[in-house]
Amino acid sequence: IKDLDKFRKDLKETRVIAKVYPDVDGNNRVSSSDALLILQFATGVKAPTDEQKKKSDVNGDGKVNSTDALLILQISTGVISA
């Protein structure tokens, strides 16, 4: 990681955002299925609804990509807290 302080700041902000928007598939849980949907949205395999797009941007950077999927996986496994 080139800028460890920035990464830590981003991770801290992500935790706050994830408390609000982590359940992409609407099953009331944060799980690998949410990460899979995010990857499908990011690659164009599936198109998200407006609500899913909002929930998919876990780190709040305005993009839906693999970083968001990774954060969902980390939340779902307890590596980071939501």
JSON list of C-alpha atoms in Angstrom, two decimals:
[
{"chain": "A", "resi": 1, "resn": "ILE", "atom": "CA", "xyz": [0.00, 0.00, 0.00]},
{"chain": "A", "resi": 2, "resn": "LYS", "atom": "CA", "xyz": [1.56, 3.23, -1.14]},
{"chain": "A", "resi": 3, "resn": "ASP", "atom": "CA", "xyz": [-0.20, 5.55, 1.30]},
{"chain": "A", "resi": 4, "resn": "LEU", "atom": "CA", "xyz": [-1.00, 3.66, 4.49]},
{"chain": "A", "resi": 5, "resn": "ASP", "atom": "CA", "xyz": [-2.48, 6.69, 6.27]},
{"chain": "A", "resi": 6, "resn": "LYS", "atom": "CA", "xyz": [-4.91, 7.33, 3.39]},
{"chain": "A", "resi": 7, "resn": "PHE", "atom": "CA", "xyz": [-5.88, 3.64, 3.36]},
{"chain": "A", "resi": 8, "resn": "ARG", "atom": "CA", "xyz": [-6.61, 3.73, 7.09]},
{"chain": "A", "resi": 9, "resn": "LYS", "atom": "CA", "xyz": [-8.68, 6.91, 6.70]},
{"chain": "A", "resi": 10, "resn": "ASP", "atom": "CA", "xyz": [-10.62, 5.38, 3.80]},
{"chain": "A", "resi": 11, "resn": "LEU", "atom": "CA", "xyz": [-11.19, 2.19, 5.76]},
{"chain": "A", "resi": 12, "resn": "LYS", "atom": "CA", "xyz": [-12.51, 4.15, 8.74]},
{"chain": "A", "resi": 13, "resn": "GLU", "atom": "CA", "xyz": [-14.91, 6.07, 6.49]},
{"chain": "A", "resi": 14, "resn": "THR", "atom": "CA", "xyz": [-15.98, 2.82, 4.82]},
{"chain": "A", "resi": 15, "resn": "ARG", "atom": "CA", "xyz": [-17.04, 1.37, 8.13]},
{"chain": "A", "resi": 16, "resn": "VAL", "atom": "CA", "xyz": [-19.44, 4.24, 8.64]},
{"chain": "A", "resi": 17, "resn": "ILE", "atom": "CA", "xyz": [-20.88, 3.96, 5.14]},
{"chain": "A", "resi": 18, "resn": "ALA", "atom": "CA", "xyz": [-21.18, 0.20, 5.38]},
{"chain": "A", "resi": 19, "resn": "LYS", "atom": "CA", "xyz": [-23.37, 0.53, 8.46]},
{"chain": "A", "resi": 20, "resn": "VAL", "atom": "CA", "xyz": [-25.94, 2.18, 6.24]},
{"chain": "A", "resi": 21, "resn": "TYR", "atom": "CA", "xyz": [-25.65, 0.47, 2.84]},
{"chain": "A", "resi": 22, "resn": "PRO", "atom": "CA", "xyz": [-24.16, -3.05, 2.93]},
{"chain": "A", "resi": 23, "resn": "ASP", "atom": "CA", "xyz": [-27.15, -5.28, 2.06]},
{"chain": "A", "resi": 24, "resn": "VAL", "atom": "CA", "xyz": [-27.18, -5.16, -1.75]},
{"chain": "A", "resi": 25, "resn": "ASP", "atom": "CA", "xyz": [-29.38, -8.20, -2.40]},
{"chain": "A", "resi": 26, "resn": "GLY", "atom": "CA", "xyz": [-32.05, -7.24, 0.16]},
{"chain": "A", "resi": 27, "resn": "ASN", "atom": "CA", "xyz": [-31.92, -10.39, 2.31]},
{"chain": "A", "resi": 28, "resn": "ASN", "atom": "CA", "xyz": [-31.17, -8.43, 5.51]},
{"chain": "A", "resi": 29, "resn": "ARG", "atom": "CA", "xyz": [-27.65, -9.88, 5.76]},
{"chain": "A", "resi": 30, "resn": "VAL", "atom": "CA", "xyz": [-24.22, -8.87, 4.53]},
{"chain": "A", "resi": 31, "resn": "SER", "atom": "CA", "xyz": [-22.76, -11.88, 2.74]},
{"chain": "A", "resi": 32, "resn": "SER", "atom": "CA", "xyz": [-20.75, -13.08, -0.22]},
{"chain": "A", "resi": 33, "resn": "SER", "atom": "CA", "xyz": [-23.90, -12.88, -2.36]},
{"chain": "A", "resi": 34, "resn": "ASP", "atom": "CA", "xyz": [-23.77, -9.09, -1.95]},
{"chain": "A", "resi": 35, "resn": "ALA", "atom": "CA", "xyz": [-20.14, -9.13, -3.10]},
{"chain": "A", "resi": 36, "resn": "LEU", "atom": "CA", "xyz": [-21.05, -11.29, -6.10]},
{"chain": "A", "resi": 37, "resn": "LEU", "atom": "CA", "xyz": [-23.77, -8.85, -7.13]},
{"chain": "A", "resi": 38, "resn": "ILE", "atom": "CA", "xyz": [-21.35, -5.95, -6.85]},
{"chain": "A", "resi": 39, "resn": "LEU", "atom": "CA", "xyz": [-18.88, -7.74, -9.11]},
{"chain": "A", "resi": 40, "resn": "GLN", "atom": "CA", "xyz": [-21.66, -8.46, -11.60]},
{"chain": "A", "resi": 41, "resn": "PHE", "atom": "CA", "xyz": [-22.65, -4.79, -11.58]},
{"chain": "A", "resi": 42, "resn": "ALA", "atom": "CA", "xyz": [-19.03, -3.66, -11.93]},
{"chain": "A", "resi": 43, "resn": "THR", "atom": "CA", "xyz": [-18.44, -5.90, -14.94]},
{"chain": "A", "resi": 44, "resn": "GLY", "atom": "CA", "xyz": [-21.76, -5.16, -16.64]},
{"chain": "A", "resi": 45, "resn": "VAL", "atom": "CA", "xyz": [-23.12, -8.69, -16.27]},
{"chain": "A", "resi": 46, "resn": "LYS", "atom": "CA", "xyz": [-26.14, -7.30, -14.42]},
{"chain": "A", "resi": 47, "resn": "ALA", "atom": "CA", "xyz": [-27.61, -3.82, -14.14]},
{"chain": "A", "resi": 48, "resn": "PRO", "atom": "CA", "xyz": [-28.33, -2.57, -10.61]},
{"chain": "A", "resi": 49, "resn": "THR", "atom": "CA", "xyz": [-31.48, -0.77, -9.57]},
{"chain": "A", "resi": 50, "resn": "ASP", "atom": "CA", "xyz": [-30.93, 2.75, -8.27]},
{"chain": "A", "resi": 51, "resn": "GLU", "atom": "CA", "xyz": [-31.14, 1.45, -4.69]},
{"chain": "A", "resi": 52, "resn": "GLN", "atom": "CA", "xyz": [-28.70, -1.38, -5.39]},
{"chain": "A", "resi": 53, "resn": "LYS", "atom": "CA", "xyz": [-26.26, 1.05, -6.99]},
{"chain": "A", "resi": 54, "resn": "LYS", "atom": "CA", "xyz": [-26.38, 3.25, -3.89]},
{"chain": "A", "resi": 55, "resn": "LYS", "atom": "CA", "xyz": [-25.86, 0.27, -1.59]},
{"chain": "A", "resi": 56, "resn": "SER", "atom": "CA", "xyz": [-23.09, -1.15, -3.79]},
{"chain": "A", "resi": 57, "resn": "ASP", "atom": "CA", "xyz": [-20.84, 1.89, -3.42]},
{"chain": "A", "resi": 58, "resn": "VAL", "atom": "CA", "xyz": [-19.62, 0.73, -0.02]},
{"chain": "A", "resi": 59, "resn": "ASN", "atom": "CA", "xyz": [-16.60, 3.02, 0.18]},
{"chain": "A", "resi": 60, "resn": "GLY", "atom": "CA", "xyz": [-18.52, 6.07, -1.06]},
{"chain": "A", "resi": 61, "resn": "ASP", "atom": "CA", "xyz": [-16.16, 6.95, -3.90]},
{"chain": "A", "resi": 62, "resn": "GLY", "atom": "CA", "xyz": [-18.95, 7.23, -6.49]},
{"chain": "A", "resi": 63, "resn": "LYS", "atom": "CA", "xyz": [-17.95, 4.01, -8.28]},
{"chain": "A", "resi": 64, "resn": "VAL", "atom": "CA", "xyz": [-19.07, 0.40, -8.00]},
{"chain": "A", "resi": 65, "resn": "ASN", "atom": "CA", "xyz": [-16.06, -1.86, -8.39]},
{"chain": "A", "resi": 66, "resn": "SER", "atom": "CA", "xyz": [-14.07, -4.75, -6.93]},
{"chain": "A", "resi": 67, "resn": "THR", "atom": "CA", "xyz": [-12.98, -2.62, -3.97]},
{"chain": "A", "resi": 68, "resn": "ASP", "atom": "CA", "xyz": [-16.60, -2.46, -2.84]},
{"chain": "A", "resi": 69, "resn": "ALA", "atom": "CA", "xyz": [-16.93, -6.24, -3.25]},
{"chain": "A", "resi": 70, "resn": "LEU", "atom": "CA", "xyz": [-13.78, -6.79, -1.20]},
{"chain": "A", "resi": 71, "resn": "LEU", "atom": "CA", "xyz": [-15.11, -4.58, 1.58]},
{"chain": "A", "resi": 72, "resn": "ILE", "atom": "CA", "xyz": [-18.37, -6.55, 1.63]},
{"chain": "A", "resi": 73, "resn": "LEU", "atom": "CA", "xyz": [-16.40, -9.79, 1.93]},
{"chain": "A", "resi": 74, "resn": "GLN", "atom": "CA", "xyz": [-14.34, -8.32, 4.77]},
{"chain": "A", "resi": 75, "resn": "ILE", "atom": "CA", "xyz": [-17.49, -7.19, 6.57]},
{"chain": "A", "resi": 76, "resn": "SER", "atom": "CA", "xyz": [-19.25, -10.52, 6.07]},
{"chain": "A", "resi": 77, "resn": "THR", "atom": "CA", "xyz": [-16.29, -12.46, 7.50]},
{"chain": "A", "resi": 78, "resn": "GLY", "atom": "CA", "xyz": [-15.68, -10.09, 10.40]},
{"chain": "A", "resi": 79, "resn": "VAL", "atom": "CA", "xyz": [-12.30, -8.80, 9.17]},
{"chain": "A", "resi": 80, "resn": "ILE", "atom": "CA", "xyz": [-13.71, -5.29, 9.49]},
{"chain": "A", "resi": 81, "resn": "SER", "atom": "CA", "xyz": [-16.80, -4.22, 11.39]},
{"chain": "A", "resi": 82, "resn": "ALA", "atom": "CA", "xyz": [-19.78, -2.58, 9.82]}
]
